[in-house]
Short mmCIF file of C-alpha atoms in Angstrom, two decimals:
data_model
loop_
_atom_site.label_atom_id
_atom_site.label_comp_id
_atom_site.label_asym_id
_atom_site.label_seq_id
_atom_site.Cartn_x
_atom_site.Cartn_y
_atom_site.Cartn_z
CA MET A 300 11.97 -10.81 9.27
CA ALA A 301 12.09 -8.89 5.98
CA PHE A 302 10.68 -11.88 4.08
CA THR A 303 7.88 -12.41 6.60
CA ALA A 304 7.03 -8.70 6.62
CA ALA A 305 6.79 -8.69 2.81
CA ALA A 306 4.53 -11.76 2.91
CA PHE A 307 2.35 -10.15 5.60
CA PHE A 308 2.04 -6.93 3.60
CA SER A 309 1.08 -8.98 0.55
CA MET A 310 -1.92 -10.46 2.40
CA LYS A 311 -3.64 -7.07 2.70
CA ALA A 312 -5.52 -7.50 -0.57
CA ILE A 313 -6.54 -11.02 0.49
CA PHE A 314 -8.10 -9.73 3.72
CA VAL A 315 -9.90 -6.96 1.82
CA LYS A 316 -11.34 -9.52 -0.60
CA LEU A 317 -12.42 -11.80 2.27
CA ALA A 318 -14.11 -8.85 4.02
CA TYR A 319 -16.00 -8.10 0.80
CA LEU A 320 -17.08 -11.74 0.59
CA GLY A 321 -18.45 -11.44 4.12
CA GLN A 322 -20.53 -8.45 3.07
CA ILE A 323 -21.80 -10.22 -0.05
CA GLU A 324 -22.75 -13.37 1.88
CA ALA A 325 -24.72 -11.20 4.32
CA GLY A 326 -26.62 -9.65 1.41
CA LEU A 327 -24.83 -6.32 1.65
CA PRO A 328 -23.09 -4.42 -1.15
CA THR A 329 -19.31 -4.30 -0.97
CA ASP A 330 -18.32 -1.13 0.87
CA ALA A 331 -14.72 0.00 0.57
CA VAL A 332 -15.12 2.92 2.99
CA THR A 333 -16.51 0.75 5.80
CA VAL A 334 -13.77 -1.87 5.47
CA LEU A 335 -11.09 0.83 5.30
CA ALA A 336 -12.55 2.62 8.34
CA LEU A 337 -12.45 -0.63 10.34
CA ARG A 338 -8.83 -1.24 9.33
CA MET A 339 -7.89 2.25 10.49
CA LEU A 340 -9.79 1.92 13.76
CA PHE A 341 -8.13 -1.38 14.61
CA SER A 342 -4.64 -0.08 13.71
CA LEU A 343 -4.91 3.36 15.26
CA PRO A 344 -4.46 2.60 19.00
CA VAL A 345 -1.12 0.84 18.47
CA LEU A 346 0.15 3.50 16.06
CA LEU A 347 -0.84 6.31 18.45
CA VAL A 348 1.11 4.63 21.24
CA ALA A 349 4.04 4.31 18.82
CA ALA A 350 3.74 8.00 17.94
CA PHE A 351 3.70 9.00 21.61
CA TRP A 352 6.65 6.77 22.46
CA SER A 353 8.75 7.84 19.48
CA SER A 354 7.96 11.52 20.14
CA ARG A 355 9.30 11.22 23.67
CA ARG A 356 12.55 9.76 22.36
CA HIS A 357 12.97 12.18 19.44
CA LYS A 358 14.60 15.56 20.03
CA HIS A 359 13.01 17.33 17.06
CA ARG A 360 9.87 19.31 17.89
CA LEU A 361 7.30 19.42 15.13
CA THR A 362 7.11 22.77 13.36
CA ARG A 363 4.23 24.26 11.40
CA LYS A 364 5.94 23.08 8.22
CA ASP A 365 6.19 19.54 9.62
CA TRP A 366 2.50 19.46 10.52
CA LEU A 367 1.49 20.72 7.07
CA ALA A 368 3.63 18.00 5.47
CA VAL A 369 2.11 15.33 7.72
CA LEU A 370 -1.41 16.53 6.88
CA PHE A 371 -0.77 16.63 3.13
CA LEU A 372 1.10 13.33 2.91
CA GLY A 373 -1.33 11.65 5.30
CA CYS A 374 -4.21 12.63 3.02
CA VAL A 375 -2.43 11.72 -0.23
CA GLY A 376 -0.23 8.81 0.83
CA TYR A 377 -2.49 7.07 3.33
CA TYR A 378 -6.10 8.15 2.88
CA LEU A 379 -6.38 8.67 -0.88
CA SER A 380 -4.09 5.78 -1.80
CA SER A 381 -5.95 3.39 0.51
CA LEU A 382 -9.34 4.49 -0.72
CA LEU A 383 -8.37 4.03 -4.38
CA ASP A 384 -6.79 0.66 -3.56
CA PHE A 385 -9.83 -0.69 -1.69
CA MET A 386 -12.16 0.55 -4.43
CA GLY A 387 -10.05 -1.08 -7.13
CA LEU A 388 -10.15 -4.43 -5.32
CA GLN A 389 -13.91 -4.49 -5.88
CA TYR A 390 -13.19 -5.07 -9.58
CA ILE A 391 -9.92 -7.01 -10.03
CA THR A 392 -8.07 -9.93 -8.49
CA ALA A 393 -5.70 -9.54 -5.57
CA GLY A 394 -2.80 -10.77 -7.74
CA LEU A 395 -3.26 -8.09 -10.40
CA GLU A 396 -3.72 -5.42 -7.71
CA ARG A 397 -0.38 -6.27 -6.13
CA LEU A 398 1.43 -6.29 -9.47
CA ILE A 399 0.08 -2.85 -10.37
CA LEU A 400 0.98 -1.45 -6.95
CA PHE A 401 4.46 -2.90 -7.34
CA LEU A 402 5.01 -0.51 -10.26
CA TYR A 403 5.54 2.39 -7.86
CA PRO A 404 9.35 2.59 -8.39
CA THR A 405 8.76 3.11 -12.12
CA VAL A 406 6.31 5.93 -11.35
CA VAL A 407 8.83 7.43 -8.90
CA ALA A 408 11.44 7.31 -11.69
CA ILE A 409 9.07 9.11 -14.09
CA ILE A 410 8.17 11.74 -11.48
CA SER A 411 11.86 12.24 -10.70
CA PHE A 412 12.58 12.70 -14.40
CA PHE A 413 10.04 15.52 -14.75
CA ILE A 414 10.50 17.19 -11.34
CA PHE A 415 14.19 16.63 -10.53
CA LYS A 416 15.37 16.33 -14.18
CA LYS A 417 16.92 13.00 -13.24
CA PRO A 418 17.58 10.99 -16.44
CA ILE A 419 15.97 7.58 -16.64
CA GLY A 420 18.72 6.10 -18.85
CA ARG A 421 18.67 3.08 -21.12
CA THR A 422 18.39 0.63 -18.25
CA GLY A 423 15.47 2.57 -16.84
CA ILE A 424 13.69 2.62 -20.20
CA VAL A 425 14.16 -1.14 -20.57
CA ALA A 426 12.82 -1.57 -17.03
CA LEU A 427 9.74 0.53 -17.79
CA VAL A 428 9.02 -1.42 -20.98
CA LEU A 429 9.40 -4.78 -19.20
CA SER A 430 7.19 -3.70 -16.29
CA TYR A 431 4.32 -2.41 -18.36
CA ILE A 432 4.39 -5.33 -20.81
CA GLY A 433 4.16 -7.54 -17.73
CA ILE A 434 1.14 -5.61 -16.43
CA ALA A 435 -0.53 -5.90 -19.85
CA LEU A 436 -0.08 -9.69 -19.80
CA ALA A 437 -1.41 -9.96 -16.24
CA SER A 438 -4.40 -7.75 -17.16
CA VAL A 439 -5.23 -9.96 -20.14
CA HIS A 440 -5.19 -12.92 -17.76
CA ASP A 441 -7.77 -11.15 -15.55
CA VAL A 442 -9.93 -10.31 -18.55
CA GLU A 443 -9.87 -13.91 -19.78
CA THR A 444 -10.64 -15.23 -16.28
CA SER A 445 -13.44 -12.82 -15.42
CA GLY A 446 -14.82 -12.23 -18.90
CA ASN A 447 -15.37 -8.58 -17.93
CA ALA A 448 -12.88 -6.26 -19.60
CA HIS A 449 -14.78 -3.18 -18.37
CA ALA A 450 -14.37 -4.19 -14.71
CA VAL A 451 -10.67 -4.94 -15.19
CA LEU A 452 -10.19 -1.54 -16.85
CA ILE A 453 -11.96 0.30 -14.02
CA GLY A 454 -10.22 -1.65 -11.26
CA GLY A 455 -6.82 -1.43 -12.91
CA GLY A 456 -7.26 2.31 -13.41
CA LEU A 457 -8.14 2.83 -9.74
CA ILE A 458 -5.15 0.79 -8.56
CA PHE A 459 -2.80 2.60 -10.94
CA ALA A 460 -4.11 5.93 -9.61
CA CYS A 461 -3.29 4.58 -6.14
CA THR A 462 0.23 3.77 -7.37
CA ILE A 463 0.65 7.36 -8.59
CA THR A 464 -0.49 8.88 -5.27
CA TYR A 465 1.80 6.47 -3.42
CA ALA A 466 4.75 7.47 -5.64
CA ILE A 467 4.02 11.16 -4.97
CA TYR A 468 3.99 10.34 -1.27
CA LEU A 469 7.36 8.58 -1.49
CA VAL A 470 8.98 11.42 -3.38
CA GLY A 471 7.63 14.01 -0.95
CA GLN A 472 8.13 12.39 2.43
CA GLY A 473 11.87 11.71 2.48
CA GLU A 474 12.86 15.04 4.02
CA VAL A 475 10.05 14.92 6.58
CA VAL A 476 10.96 11.41 7.77
CA GLY A 477 14.57 12.49 8.15
CA ARG A 478 13.53 15.29 10.51
CA ILE A 479 10.80 13.70 12.62
CA GLY A 480 11.50 9.95 12.40
CA ALA A 481 9.89 7.15 10.39
CA THR A 482 7.77 5.65 13.18
CA ARG A 483 6.41 8.98 14.37
CA PHE A 484 5.69 10.09 10.83
CA ALA A 485 3.89 6.82 9.94
CA ALA A 486 1.79 6.99 13.10
CA LEU A 487 0.83 10.66 12.65
CA ALA A 488 0.09 10.30 8.94
CA THR A 489 -2.06 7.24 9.65
CA THR A 490 -3.97 9.24 12.25
CA VAL A 491 -4.67 11.91 9.62
CA ALA A 492 -5.82 9.23 7.19
CA ALA A 493 -8.05 7.64 9.83
CA ALA A 494 -9.70 11.00 10.51
CA CYS A 495 -10.32 11.49 6.77
CA VAL A 496 -11.82 8.02 6.41
CA LEU A 497 -14.08 8.40 9.44
CA ILE A 498 -15.28 11.81 8.26
CA GLN A 499 -16.10 10.34 4.86
CA PHE A 500 -17.86 7.38 6.50
CA ALA A 501 -19.92 9.72 8.72
CA ILE A 502 -20.97 11.75 5.67
CA GLN A 503 -21.87 8.72 3.54
CA SER A 504 -23.48 6.41 6.11
CA PRO A 505 -25.14 6.43 9.52
CA ILE A 506 -22.31 6.14 12.06
CA GLY A 507 -24.05 3.15 13.66
CA GLU A 508 -23.60 1.17 10.46
CA ILE A 509 -20.00 0.45 11.38
CA ALA A 510 -21.30 -1.64 14.31
CA THR A 511 -23.73 -3.71 12.22
CA GLN A 512 -21.35 -5.45 9.85
CA PRO A 513 -21.25 -9.28 9.63
CA TRP A 514 -18.57 -10.91 11.81
CA PRO A 515 -16.27 -11.89 8.88
CA VAL A 516 -15.84 -8.18 8.10
CA TYR A 517 -14.62 -7.47 11.63
CA LEU A 518 -12.41 -10.58 11.64
CA HIS A 519 -10.66 -9.82 8.37
CA SER A 520 -10.41 -6.09 9.06
CA GLY A 521 -8.76 -6.93 12.38
CA LEU A 522 -6.37 -9.36 10.69
CA MET A 523 -5.63 -6.71 8.08
CA ALA A 524 -4.74 -4.26 10.84
CA LEU A 525 -2.59 -6.72 12.79
CA VAL A 526 -1.00 -8.94 10.13
CA SER A 527 -0.82 -6.54 7.19
CA THR A 528 -0.26 -3.23 8.98
CA ILE A 529 1.12 -3.26 12.52
CA LEU A 530 3.37 -6.34 12.55
CA PRO A 531 5.10 -5.77 9.20
CA ILE A 532 5.77 -2.09 9.95
CA PHE A 533 7.81 -2.94 13.05
CA MET A 534 9.31 -6.12 11.55
CA THR A 535 10.50 -4.14 8.52
CA ALA A 536 12.00 -1.43 10.70
CA LYS A 537 13.93 -4.07 12.65
CA ALA A 538 15.03 -5.83 9.45
CA ILE A 539 16.34 -2.55 8.02
CA GLN A 540 18.30 -2.03 11.23
CA MET A 541 19.81 -5.54 10.92
CA ILE A 542 20.60 -5.87 7.18
CA GLY A 543 20.03 -2.45 5.62
CA ALA A 544 17.30 -0.85 3.51
CA ALA A 545 18.66 -2.02 0.14
CA LYS A 546 18.47 -5.71 1.01
CA VAL A 547 15.07 -5.32 2.64
CA SER A 548 13.71 -3.62 -0.49
CA LEU A 549 15.07 -6.43 -2.65
CA ILE A 550 13.49 -9.08 -0.42
CA GLY A 551 10.23 -7.13 -0.71
CA ALA A 552 10.04 -8.29 -4.33
CA VAL A 553 8.50 -11.50 -2.97
CA GLY A 554 5.29 -9.52 -2.30
CA PRO A 555 3.50 -9.88 -5.68
CA VAL A 556 4.35 -13.59 -5.91
CA ALA A 557 3.07 -14.10 -2.35
CA THR A 558 -0.19 -12.29 -3.17
CA ILE A 559 -0.74 -14.45 -6.25
CA PHE A 560 -0.09 -17.57 -4.13
CA PHE A 561 -2.40 -16.49 -1.30
CA GLY A 562 -5.05 -15.44 -3.82
CA TRP A 563 -4.96 -18.95 -5.31
CA LEU A 564 -4.91 -20.64 -1.88
CA LEU A 565 -7.50 -18.57 0.02
CA LEU A 566 -9.65 -16.96 -2.69
CA GLY A 567 -9.54 -19.59 -5.42
CA GLU A 568 -8.12 -17.11 -7.95
CA ASN A 569 -6.87 -18.75 -11.13
CA VAL A 570 -3.15 -18.77 -11.89
CA SER A 571 -1.91 -19.11 -15.46
CA VAL A 572 1.45 -19.31 -17.21
CA GLN A 573 0.62 -15.97 -18.86
CA GLN A 574 0.09 -14.33 -15.46
CA MET A 575 3.35 -15.71 -14.09
CA ILE A 576 5.26 -14.47 -17.15
CA GLY A 577 3.69 -11.06 -16.64
CA ALA A 578 4.64 -11.12 -12.95
CA ALA A 579 8.22 -12.09 -13.82
CA LEU A 580 8.50 -9.17 -16.26
CA VAL A 581 7.12 -6.74 -13.66
CA LEU A 582 9.54 -7.99 -11.02
CA ALA A 583 12.48 -7.81 -13.42
CA GLY A 584 11.63 -4.26 -14.47
CA VAL A 585 11.06 -3.01 -10.93
CA ILE A 586 14.30 -4.58 -9.66
CA LEU A 587 16.19 -2.88 -12.50
CA VAL A 588 14.68 0.47 -11.54
CA ALA A 589 15.30 -0.13 -7.83
CA ARG A 590 19.01 -0.72 -8.47
CA LYS A 591 19.37 2.83 -9.81
CA PRO A 592 20.37 5.61 -7.35
CA ALA A 593 17.43 7.05 -5.44
CA PRO A 594 16.15 10.53 -6.36
CA LYS A 595 16.66 13.57 -4.15
CA PRO A 596 15.09 13.93 -1.68
CA ALA A 597 15.51 10.16 -1.30
CA PRO A 598 12.37 8.30 -0.20
CA VAL A 599 12.53 5.56 2.40
CA PRO A 600 11.80 2.05 1.10
CA ALA A 601 8.15 1.22 0.53
CA ALA A 602 8.13 -1.46 3.16
CA GLN A 603 9.42 0.95 5.79
CA ALA A 604 6.97 3.65 4.82
CA ALA A 605 4.08 1.15 4.79
CA PRO A 606 1.41 3.53 3.55
CA ALA A 607 -2.08 2.86 2.77
CA GLY A 608 -1.47 1.36 -0.57
CA GLU A 609 -0.06 -1.28 1.81
#
C-alpha cells in the first residue's frame, strides 16, 4: 500500500502536464489556477466527509489557536505550495519537478538548524551536497533537452519555492496534527486552500470559465483528485498503521523514479544517464537526511501530510 500510494502521488505532475496539453490542443493558454481549482473541487467533497467523520470520533474541540494554525498552514502548505508547483510545471519536466520537491527534507534540516539550533552534522552536510549536485545534473539534462535555460531557471525556481513553503508547513504542523488528528487537519487545511484558489480564480477569470474547459482538463483533473490525492492519502494512513511511519517514508523514495518513468511513458519526456545519476544522488542525499532524528516539533511524514505540493 505504501509503494502504490507513493506511485500514485508521483503521478500528480503527469496529470497536471496532461491537463495543460488539453488546454493547448484546444487553443487555450495553460492556466495553472483553473487546473488547480478543478483539482480542489473534485477532491473537496470526499475530504469534507472525512473531516466530518474524523471530527465526530475525535475528542479534541478546535480552539481559536487551532483554527488560526489551520488557516495559516492551509494557505502556506496547501494553497501557496500547490500554486507554485502548478506554475512551475508550465516550464519544466515532471521528472525534474519531482526531484526538486523531493528535496524538502534537506530544507527542513536547514530550517531546523536556524530555528531550533539543531546541528546538521557531517552526514547532513554530505547529504545536502549530494542532493544539490544531483539537482544540478538533472537541471542540466532539462536545459539540454528543452534548449531553454531561461524556462528551466524560472520553473525550477518556482518549484524550489514550493519546496520551501512545504518545508515550513511540515515544521509548523506537527503540534497541530498531534492535537486535532491528521485526517481532520488535512481535510480542513485543504478546504482553506480550496477557498483561496476559488477566490483567486473568481478574481482572475469569469466564474463560468471553469465550466468551459476542454474534456481532457476535466478528465485529468478528476484523476489527479482521485488517484493522486484522495486514494494515496488514505492508503498511506493505513500503511503507516500497518508498518510504521519510518518504513513508509523510506518506501516513498520511489516517488521521483516513478515520476521519471511515467513522464517517459505518458508524456514522452526524455530520460538520460545524466538525469538518472542526478536522481540517484538526490535520493541518496534525502535518505541520509531522513535517517537523522526528526526536529522538534516533529513533522509527520510527507506522504501522510499529503499537502498541495503533492
